[in-house]
Amino acid sequence: TNHLKTTYNINSSPISPPQPSNTTPIAHYNSNEPGFPYSGATIAVNDQYICYVVKGGLIRVIDRANASRTLLRGHQPNTGAGAPSNNSKGAPVQVVFDLAFFNSTSDVLASVGGLGAVENGIIVWRIYNAAVANNGAQTIEILHEKMLQINFPGNRLVWHPFTPNMFLILRASQLEADGVHEAVQVETTKLLTSS
């Protein structure tokens, strides 16, 4: 029988330091909106997109492959009496409290934030790329559609692990001092997805 013997001397082979990685900033992001406690994520990432909350209830979507961008508009400012305000002019400020993709390969994103006349609400979006003709040339743009909108107060959304047609909406109880949260299960058959 042939035996193969290998010897390695850790003192004779120095370990090289790790090489610095190349990074490119894509956005400058302020993670705190003064006066609003966040209970969820204000950044969501999947295999294709980076999404983050910007001022006025908008959500920026950036394609990770080609850096194309779009804004999701749906969490409109509440201009009624008692609307939250945190700027010097007293103008209403709308925020998004939570963002979550269904999974890392899914084209479905949920956002929890303001919806006009109600304090909070949930929008489920489908985000996808499509070829669009611009002046005779084809470009790839990020398109989106609202698949579901629920006017229901919530602070956070948690997806079911296997189906995008089921999720929980978490919200603080009416007695916020007690620290109790409520969960409401939502089931729908409206969400048709690519993954």
JSON list of C-alpha atoms in Angstrom, two decimals, residues 6 10 25 33 36 41 46 50 69 85 92 121 135-136 155 157 162 169 177-178 185 187 193:
[
{"chain": "A", "resi": 6, "resn": "THR", "atom": "CA", "xyz": [2.01, 15.65, 4.22]},
{"chain": "A", "resi": 10, "resn": "ILE", "atom": "CA", "xyz": [3.03, 26.92, 10.39]},
{"chain": "A", "resi": 25, "resn": "PRO", "atom": "CA", "xyz": [-21.06, 54.42, -1.61]},
{"chain": "A", "resi": 33, "resn": "GLU", "atom": "CA", "xyz": [-35.97, 60.26, 12.21]},
{"chain": "A", "resi": 36, "resn": "PHE", "atom": "CA", "xyz": [-40.31, 58.54, 15.92]},
{"chain": "A", "resi": 41, "resn": "ALA", "atom": "CA", "xyz": [-36.10, 47.66, 9.72]},
{"chain": "A", "resi": 46, "resn": "ASN", "atom": "CA", "xyz": [-32.58, 40.89, -1.29]},
{"chain": "A", "resi": 50, "resn": "ILE", "atom": "CA", "xyz": [-31.49, 47.49, -1.82]},
{"chain": "A", "resi": 69, "resn": "ARG", "atom": "CA", "xyz": [-33.10, 53.69, -8.97]},
{"chain": "A", "resi": 85, "resn": "SER", "atom": "CA", "xyz": [-44.80, 67.03, 13.06]},
{"chain": "A", "resi": 92, "resn": "PRO", "atom": "CA", "xyz": [-46.63, 66.87, 8.76]},
{"chain": "A", "resi": 121, "resn": "GLY", "atom": "CA", "xyz": [-50.90, 51.04, 7.18]},
{"chain": "A", "resi": 135, "resn": "ASN", "atom": "CA", "xyz": [-35.78, 57.51, -27.57]},
{"chain": "A", "resi": 136, "resn": "GLY", "atom": "CA", "xyz": [-35.37, 54.33, -29.59]},
{"chain": "A", "resi": 155, "resn": "ASN", "atom": "CA", "xyz": [-45.54, 48.89, 13.60]},
{"chain": "A", "resi": 157, "resn": "LEU", "atom": "CA", "xyz": [-44.65, 43.06, 9.52]},
{"chain": "A", "resi": 162, "resn": "PHE", "atom": "CA", "xyz": [-43.09, 29.61, 3.34]},
{"chain": "A", "resi": 169, "resn": "ILE", "atom": "CA", "xyz": [-48.86, 42.63, 11.61]},
{"chain": "A", "resi": 177, "resn": "ALA", "atom": "CA", "xyz": [-46.68, 51.71, 28.99]},
{"chain": "A", "resi": 178, "resn": "ASP", "atom": "CA", "xyz": [-47.34, 48.01, 29.64]},
{"chain": "A", "resi": 185, "resn": "GLN", "atom": "CA", "xyz": [-52.54, 37.36, 11.12]},
{"chain": "A", "resi": 187, "resn": "GLU", "atom": "CA", "xyz": [-54.09, 35.76, 4.84]},
{"chain": "A", "resi": 193, "resn": "THR", "atom": "CA", "xyz": [-45.04, 36.45, -7.20]}
]
